[in-house]
Tab-separated table of C-alpha atoms in Angstrom:
chain	number	residue	atom	x	y	z
A	1	UNK	CA	-8.138	138.762	147.735
A	2	UNK	CA	-5.822	137.112	145.248
A	3	UNK	CA	-2.433	135.984	146.398
A	4	UNK	CA	0.591	136.245	144.153
A	5	UNK	CA	2.277	132.872	143.699
A	6	UNK	CA	5.707	132.800	145.266
A	7	UNK	CA	8.741	132.997	143.033
A	8	UNK	CA	9.660	129.441	142.072
A	9	UNK	CA	13.284	128.427	142.292
A	10	UNK	CA	14.361	125.509	140.077
A	11	UNK	CA	14.841	122.421	142.156
A	12	UNK	CA	18.158	120.735	142.594
A	13	UNK	CA	16.829	117.739	140.696
A	14	UNK	CA	15.919	119.978	137.779
A	15	UNK	CA	19.392	121.484	137.676
A	16	UNK	CA	21.000	118.048	137.816
A	17	UNK	CA	18.768	116.829	134.992
A	18	UNK	CA	19.712	119.852	132.895
A	19	UNK	CA	23.407	119.356	133.628
A	20	UNK	CA	23.199	115.718	132.606
A	21	UNK	CA	21.817	116.766	129.241
A	22	UNK	CA	25.029	118.725	128.794
A	23	UNK	CA	27.682	116.255	129.906
A	24	UNK	CA	26.088	112.890	129.074
A	25	UNK	CA	26.279	113.417	125.273
A	26	UNK	CA	30.048	113.939	125.491
A	27	UNK	CA	30.521	110.793	127.542
A	28	UNK	CA	30.766	111.954	131.155
A	29	UNK	CA	28.811	109.773	133.589
A	30	UNK	CA	29.366	111.757	136.774
A	31	UNK	CA	28.878	115.437	137.380
A	32	UNK	CA	32.054	115.901	139.407
A	33	UNK	CA	34.154	114.533	136.542
A	34	UNK	CA	32.616	117.026	134.135
A	35	UNK	CA	33.107	119.865	136.618
A	36	UNK	CA	36.773	119.005	137.067
A	37	UNK	CA	37.183	118.744	133.296
A	38	UNK	CA	35.736	122.223	132.792
A	39	UNK	CA	37.955	123.717	135.506
A	40	UNK	CA	41.203	121.979	134.543
A	41	UNK	CA	41.032	121.128	130.844
A	42	UNK	CA	38.875	124.165	130.139
A	43	UNK	CA	41.433	126.366	131.846
A	44	UNK	CA	44.251	124.796	129.851
A	45	UNK	CA	42.384	125.199	126.568
A	46	UNK	CA	41.577	128.813	127.349
A	47	UNK	CA	45.181	129.491	128.280
A	48	UNK	CA	46.418	127.890	125.051
A	49	UNK	CA	43.944	129.824	122.906
A	50	UNK	CA	44.880	133.114	124.560
A	51	UNK	CA	48.544	132.423	123.760
A	52	UNK	CA	47.985	131.705	120.067
A	53	UNK	CA	48.778	135.349	119.305
A	54	UNK	CA	52.298	134.735	120.618
A	55	UNK	CA	53.137	132.982	117.368
A	56	UNK	CA	53.657	136.528	116.109
A	57	UNK	CA	56.814	136.881	118.171
A	58	UNK	CA	58.010	140.268	116.966
A	59	UNK	CA	54.564	141.793	116.536
A	60	UNK	CA	53.005	140.673	119.832
A	61	UNK	CA	55.167	138.552	122.125
A	62	UNK	CA	58.180	140.866	122.031
A	63	UNK	CA	56.369	144.079	121.142
A	64	UNK	CA	56.737	146.593	124.014
A	65	UNK	CA	53.646	148.466	122.785
A	66	UNK	CA	51.400	145.391	123.007
A	67	UNK	CA	49.460	144.696	126.206
A	68	UNK	CA	49.925	140.925	126.101
A	69	UNK	CA	53.659	140.439	126.076
A	70	UNK	CA	56.443	138.841	128.041
A	71	UNK	CA	58.322	140.289	131.022
A	72	UNK	CA	60.118	143.519	129.984
A	73	UNK	CA	63.650	142.809	128.828
A	74	UNK	CA	63.257	139.050	128.398
A	75	UNK	CA	63.005	139.358	124.623
A	76	UNK	CA	66.544	140.711	124.555
A	77	UNK	CA	67.615	137.058	124.630
A	78	UNK	CA	65.030	135.993	122.035
A	79	UNK	CA	66.269	138.164	119.186
A	80	UNK	CA	68.501	135.521	117.631
A	81	UNK	CA	70.514	132.380	118.254
A	82	UNK	CA	69.617	129.717	120.806
A	83	UNK	CA	67.127	131.916	122.612
A	84	UNK	CA	65.172	132.623	119.431
A	85	UNK	CA	65.117	128.976	118.377
A	86	UNK	CA	64.154	127.877	121.883
A	87	UNK	CA	61.200	130.220	122.292
A	88	UNK	CA	59.903	129.357	118.804
A	89	UNK	CA	60.090	125.633	119.596
A	90	UNK	CA	58.456	126.125	122.980
A	91	UNK	CA	55.530	128.141	121.636
A	92	UNK	CA	55.075	125.947	118.547
A	93	UNK	CA	55.089	122.786	120.654
A	94	UNK	CA	53.319	123.524	123.914
A	95	UNK	CA	50.520	125.853	122.774
A	96	UNK	CA	48.907	123.486	120.231
A	97	UNK	CA	50.022	120.450	122.244
A	98	UNK	CA	48.301	121.713	125.379
A	99	UNK	CA	45.082	122.413	123.499
A	100	UNK	CA	44.993	119.056	121.699
A	101	UNK	CA	45.832	117.167	124.902
A	102	UNK	CA	42.579	118.343	126.473
A	103	UNK	CA	40.633	116.580	123.714
A	104	UNK	CA	42.173	113.291	124.857
A	105	UNK	CA	40.224	113.496	128.119
A	106	UNK	CA	36.777	113.769	126.493
A	107	UNK	CA	35.159	110.311	126.932
A	108	UNK	CA	33.142	110.338	123.712
A	109	UNK	CA	36.320	110.866	121.679
A	110	UNK	CA	38.075	107.969	123.404
A	111	UNK	CA	35.067	105.701	122.872
A	112	UNK	CA	33.707	106.728	119.471
A	113	UNK	CA	36.720	108.218	117.673
A	114	UNK	CA	39.433	105.738	118.606
A	115	UNK	CA	41.589	106.406	115.543
A	116	UNK	CA	41.538	110.151	116.187
A	117	UNK	CA	42.365	109.525	119.845
A	118	UNK	CA	45.417	107.472	118.897
A	119	UNK	CA	46.714	109.774	116.168
A	120	UNK	CA	46.091	112.845	118.284
A	121	UNK	CA	47.945	111.176	121.150
A	122	UNK	CA	51.031	110.627	119.005
A	123	UNK	CA	50.863	114.234	117.809
A	124	UNK	CA	50.521	115.547	121.367
A	125	UNK	CA	53.570	113.577	122.516
A	126	UNK	CA	55.617	114.839	119.558
A	127	UNK	CA	54.596	118.457	120.157
A	128	UNK	CA	55.313	118.083	123.873
A	129	UNK	CA	58.847	116.855	123.234
A	130	UNK	CA	59.505	119.779	120.877
A	131	UNK	CA	58.059	122.222	123.404
A	132	UNK	CA	60.111	120.899	126.319
A	133	UNK	CA	63.319	121.026	124.282
A	134	UNK	CA	62.489	124.677	123.703
A	135	UNK	CA	61.937	125.184	127.446
A	136	UNK	CA	65.371	123.804	128.247
A	137	UNK	CA	66.928	126.074	125.625
A	138	UNK	CA	65.468	129.246	127.169
A	139	UNK	CA	65.555	128.196	130.836
A	140	UNK	CA	68.727	130.207	131.465
A	141	UNK	CA	66.890	133.454	130.649
A	142	UNK	CA	63.166	132.847	131.225
A	143	UNK	CA	61.607	134.741	134.159
A	144	UNK	CA	64.974	136.055	135.261
A	145	UNK	CA	66.868	132.826	134.655
A	146	UNK	CA	67.998	132.356	138.258
A	147	UNK	CA	69.234	129.014	139.535
A	148	UNK	CA	65.984	128.426	141.416
A	149	UNK	CA	63.932	129.159	138.298
A	150	UNK	CA	66.117	126.935	136.134
A	151	UNK	CA	65.770	124.115	138.655
A	152	UNK	CA	61.993	124.496	138.735
A	153	UNK	CA	61.768	124.398	134.948
A	154	UNK	CA	64.099	121.420	134.731
A	155	UNK	CA	62.254	119.494	137.438
A	156	UNK	CA	58.838	120.141	135.916
A	157	UNK	CA	60.124	119.164	132.464
A	158	UNK	CA	61.493	115.860	133.764
A	159	UNK	CA	58.260	115.131	135.629
A	160	UNK	CA	56.171	115.956	132.563
A	161	UNK	CA	58.180	113.965	130.022
A	162	UNK	CA	58.652	111.093	132.485
A	163	UNK	CA	54.904	110.822	133.048
A	164	UNK	CA	54.259	110.981	129.295
A	165	UNK	CA	56.792	108.211	128.717
A	166	UNK	CA	55.263	105.961	131.377
A	167	UNK	CA	51.804	106.616	129.986
A	168	UNK	CA	52.965	105.658	126.492
A	169	UNK	CA	54.646	102.487	127.775
A	170	UNK	CA	51.540	101.380	129.652
A	171	UNK	CA	49.181	101.856	126.726
A	172	UNK	CA	51.523	99.796	124.562
A	173	UNK	CA	51.151	97.074	127.202
A	174	UNK	CA	47.350	97.598	127.158
A	175	UNK	CA	47.459	98.648	130.824
A	176	UNK	CA	44.738	101.246	130.403
A	177	UNK	CA	44.273	102.314	134.022
A	178	UNK	CA	47.989	103.073	134.346
A	179	UNK	CA	47.908	104.906	131.020
A	180	UNK	CA	45.077	107.041	132.394
A	181	UNK	CA	46.882	107.727	135.659
A	182	UNK	CA	50.197	108.746	134.104
A	183	UNK	CA	48.613	110.821	131.352
A	184	UNK	CA	46.607	112.703	133.962
A	185	UNK	CA	49.758	113.251	135.998
A	186	UNK	CA	51.615	114.557	132.950
A	187	UNK	CA	49.094	117.223	132.032
A	188	UNK	CA	48.311	118.231	135.591
A	189	UNK	CA	52.053	118.780	136.000
A	190	UNK	CA	52.080	120.809	132.778
A	191	UNK	CA	49.139	122.877	133.984
A	192	UNK	CA	51.240	124.318	136.783
A	193	UNK	CA	52.310	127.076	134.371
A	194	UNK	CA	48.813	128.569	134.685
A	195	UNK	CA	48.756	128.400	138.487
A	196	UNK	CA	52.331	129.693	138.558
A	197	UNK	CA	51.218	132.885	136.852
A	198	UNK	CA	48.286	133.358	139.212
A	199	UNK	CA	50.522	132.912	142.245
A	200	UNK	CA	53.165	135.125	140.652
A	201	UNK	CA	50.754	137.995	140.031
A	202	UNK	CA	49.459	137.790	143.596
A	203	UNK	CA	52.974	137.616	145.018
A	204	UNK	CA	54.252	140.537	142.970
A	205	UNK	CA	51.454	142.748	144.291
A	206	UNK	CA	52.004	141.601	147.876
A	207	UNK	CA	55.742	142.294	147.707
A	208	UNK	CA	55.407	145.541	145.730
A	209	UNK	CA	56.389	147.737	148.685
A	210	UNK	CA	59.092	145.427	150.018
A	211	UNK	CA	62.813	145.967	149.700
A	212	UNK	CA	63.617	143.268	147.163
A	213	UNK	CA	66.236	143.755	144.484
A	214	UNK	CA	67.291	142.004	141.306
A	215	UNK	CA	70.457	142.137	139.229
A	216	UNK	CA	70.117	142.921	135.520
A	217	UNK	CA	72.561	143.440	132.705
A	218	UNK	CA	72.960	146.951	131.378
A	219	UNK	CA	72.511	145.503	127.895
A	220	UNK	CA	69.038	144.342	128.940
A	221	UNK	CA	68.241	147.767	130.391
A	222	UNK	CA	69.357	149.361	127.145
A	223	UNK	CA	66.943	147.034	125.328
A	224	UNK	CA	64.100	147.810	127.762
A	225	UNK	CA	64.471	151.578	127.259
A	226	UNK	CA	64.758	151.268	123.464
A	227	UNK	CA	68.484	152.106	123.420
A	228	UNK	CA	67.931	155.476	125.114
A	229	UNK	CA	71.373	155.895	126.661
A	230	UNK	CA	70.519	159.147	128.420
A	231	UNK	CA	67.540	157.662	130.220
A	232	UNK	CA	69.422	154.538	131.265
A	233	UNK	CA	72.328	156.584	132.645
A	234	UNK	CA	69.939	158.892	134.527
A	235	UNK	CA	68.224	155.944	136.205
A	236	UNK	CA	71.260	153.687	136.582
A	237	UNK	CA	74.536	155.648	136.510
A	238	UNK	CA	76.442	152.415	137.053
A	239	UNK	CA	75.811	151.503	133.410
A	240	UNK	CA	78.289	154.144	132.259
A	241	UNK	CA	80.964	151.473	131.871
A	242	UNK	CA	78.693	149.516	129.540
A	243	UNK	CA	78.198	152.429	127.173
A	244	UNK	CA	81.876	153.375	127.240
A	245	UNK	CA	82.765	149.842	126.210
A	246	UNK	CA	84.858	149.113	129.308
A	247	UNK	CA	82.444	146.482	130.699
A	248	UNK	CA	80.103	145.044	128.026
A	249	UNK	CA	78.677	142.527	130.513
A	250	UNK	CA	78.132	145.036	133.322
A	251	UNK	CA	75.278	144.374	135.781
A	252	UNK	CA	73.453	146.769	138.103
A	253	UNK	CA	70.986	146.354	140.964
A	254	UNK	CA	67.308	147.033	140.223
A	255	UNK	CA	64.643	147.681	142.843
A	256	UNK	CA	61.669	145.298	142.550
A	257	UNK	CA	58.482	147.342	142.429
A	258	UNK	CA	55.384	146.312	140.507
A	259	UNK	CA	53.779	149.721	141.110
A	260	UNK	CA	56.694	151.625	139.613
A	261	UNK	CA	56.199	153.673	136.467
A	262	UNK	CA	59.232	152.327	134.675
A	263	UNK	CA	59.518	148.845	133.123
A	264	UNK	CA	62.851	147.788	134.632
A	265	UNK	CA	61.497	147.800	138.191
A	266	UNK	CA	58.282	146.094	137.057
A	267	UNK	CA	60.350	143.348	135.420
A	268	UNK	CA	62.427	142.982	138.587
A	269	UNK	CA	59.216	142.675	140.589
A	270	UNK	CA	58.077	139.717	138.500
A	271	UNK	CA	61.410	137.917	138.349
A	272	UNK	CA	61.846	138.189	142.115
A	273	UNK	CA	58.755	136.065	142.841
A	274	UNK	CA	58.207	133.795	139.856
A	275	UNK	CA	60.683	131.135	140.955
A	276	UNK	CA	58.931	130.733	144.311
A	277	UNK	CA	55.556	130.767	142.558
A	278	UNK	CA	56.743	128.038	140.196
A	279	UNK	CA	57.762	125.679	142.990
A	280	UNK	CA	54.576	126.299	144.951
A	281	UNK	CA	52.378	125.725	141.895
A	282	UNK	CA	54.229	122.531	140.968
A	283	UNK	CA	53.800	121.093	144.465
A	284	UNK	CA	50.098	121.999	144.514
A	285	UNK	CA	49.463	120.283	141.192
A	286	UNK	CA	51.476	117.185	142.110
A	287	UNK	CA	49.535	116.761	145.357
A	288	UNK	CA	46.116	117.397	143.819
A	289	UNK	CA	46.503	114.859	141.015
A	290	UNK	CA	47.538	112.155	143.483
A	291	UNK	CA	44.575	113.055	145.673
A	292	UNK	CA	42.204	112.710	142.719
A	293	UNK	CA	43.652	109.346	141.694
A	294	UNK	CA	43.417	108.131	145.283
A	295	UNK	CA	39.761	109.173	145.518
A	296	UNK	CA	38.704	107.481	142.261
A	297	UNK	CA	39.652	103.796	142.724
A	298	UNK	CA	36.407	102.589	141.115
A	299	UNK	CA	37.338	104.178	137.782
A	300	UNK	CA	40.789	102.634	137.957
A	301	UNK	CA	39.399	99.187	138.802
A	302	UNK	CA	36.919	99.348	135.918
A	303	UNK	CA	39.703	100.174	133.460
A	304	UNK	CA	41.891	97.443	134.895
A	305	UNK	CA	39.217	94.854	134.152
A	306	UNK	CA	39.099	96.110	130.576
A	307	UNK	CA	42.897	95.918	130.462
A	308	UNK	CA	42.734	92.313	131.649
A	309	UNK	CA	40.320	91.364	128.878
A	310	UNK	CA	42.363	93.044	126.155
A	311	UNK	CA	45.648	91.611	127.401
A	312	UNK	CA	44.046	88.171	127.531
A	313	UNK	CA	42.818	88.547	123.948
A	314	UNK	CA	46.296	89.691	122.884
A	315	UNK	CA	47.838	86.560	124.403
A	316	UNK	CA	49.912	88.428	126.967
A	317	UNK	CA	51.335	86.627	129.942
A	318	UNK	CA	50.147	87.609	133.398
A	319	UNK	CA	47.069	89.357	132.013
A	320	UNK	CA	46.030	92.304	134.139
A	321	UNK	CA	49.622	93.021	135.142
A	322	UNK	CA	51.382	93.490	131.808
A	323	UNK	CA	52.104	97.164	132.469
A	324	UNK	CA	53.723	98.931	135.399
A	325	UNK	CA	51.338	97.873	138.150
A	326	UNK	CA	52.005	97.781	141.886
A	327	UNK	CA	51.867	93.986	141.784
A	328	UNK	CA	54.916	93.944	139.510
A	329	UNK	CA	56.864	96.691	141.234
A	330	UNK	CA	55.816	96.449	144.877
A	331	UNK	CA	54.496	94.033	147.480
A	332	UNK	CA	50.769	94.489	146.827
A	333	UNK	CA	48.406	91.537	146.970
A	334	UNK	CA	47.989	89.729	143.623
A	335	UNK	CA	45.241	91.211	141.484
A	336	UNK	CA	42.638	88.827	140.094
A	337	UNK	CA	39.664	89.596	137.855
A	338	UNK	CA	36.234	89.308	139.523
A	339	UNK	CA	35.411	85.800	138.229
A	340	UNK	CA	38.747	84.330	139.282
A	341	UNK	CA	38.582	86.204	142.564
A	342	UNK	CA	35.203	84.649	143.311
A	343	UNK	CA	36.488	81.219	142.306
A	344	UNK	CA	39.527	81.576	144.532
A	345	UNK	CA	37.319	82.575	147.447
A	346	UNK	CA	35.217	79.420	147.027
A	347	UNK	CA	38.206	77.185	146.471
A	348	UNK	CA	40.517	78.472	149.184
A	349	UNK	CA	41.690	76.042	151.869
A	350	UNK	CA	40.372	76.570	155.395
A	351	UNK	CA	42.660	78.269	157.851
A	352	UNK	CA	43.999	76.531	160.948
A	353	UNK	CA	41.340	78.180	163.120
A	354	UNK	CA	38.616	76.932	160.781
A	355	UNK	CA	40.100	73.406	160.860
A	356	UNK	CA	40.067	73.431	164.637
A	357	UNK	CA	36.463	74.606	164.616
A	358	UNK	CA	35.443	71.836	162.243
A	359	UNK	CA	37.231	69.252	164.382
A	360	UNK	CA	35.468	70.583	167.456
A	361	UNK	CA	32.081	70.272	165.780
A	362	UNK	CA	32.917	66.725	164.678
A	363	UNK	CA	33.902	65.761	168.210
A	364	UNK	CA	30.643	67.052	169.609
């Protein structure tokens, strides 16, 4: 009687060997680093690519008949003037900047294509500045434009540009491990816009049947309903003063309901939760990047040794601490390269307890 061989499952070692064939050629030495790169940088690159169609602002981004578009009514403020210039700058800066920034974290590019890494870095910083200027120009209207939302956008912009600036300063001082840390912080902060949307979509569905309300201008409602005065008046009679010309800036209360069959309530549903989602996403990203940096001290120490060598070759004073290190800014113990550390250990003077011990041995 012949027995059928059992179904063979690939061993863990076989899977690891296969995975190494994938991530070793692009410079990753550890599997967890490659996994995190795929999740974070891959997510950012996918998000940026999916938003490329937004460059067609009137045909896609602000087209009410297109599936992938902004919150209903928001494009009322993007038709001309500051709002139009701001959204163009934001899209033109952050979409390509976010995609190109992910290339900076691929080890083989940093090691084998140094010139590209440097030039691409300058381009990413320039695009980021343009994009953030655009953010600040549209912050008053984006996602409802409430004070909480404006504060979240302003805070995240300051954190992002501040981290980019510190990263740039440290690489100019050849402090590579600090350059790595601050550049990672910058783009993890920037990535909160993806998590913000995930949290926002979940929150808007959870709160769909709750009694939340938003205030919107009648001019925006007129834009949402394609200037159909009859429909706007039927749904929101309070807008009569807007159409009569008595109150051009008239506002009315809108019920927030994602499951509604009319766009004004759907828009109110999103704007009622996106500010909270923004703050929560920003905190999550800020905590996670610090956790990662805290759990990878070996990588930081390796880069600091390289920084020491390059600063020494460049003739910098206090090699190893030329950038913004904790030794310069705080009360940390002095950092010494391995050879000097070993030499200092051999050449250190005995402590008082050791002296007493030696005297005791001599007396015996």
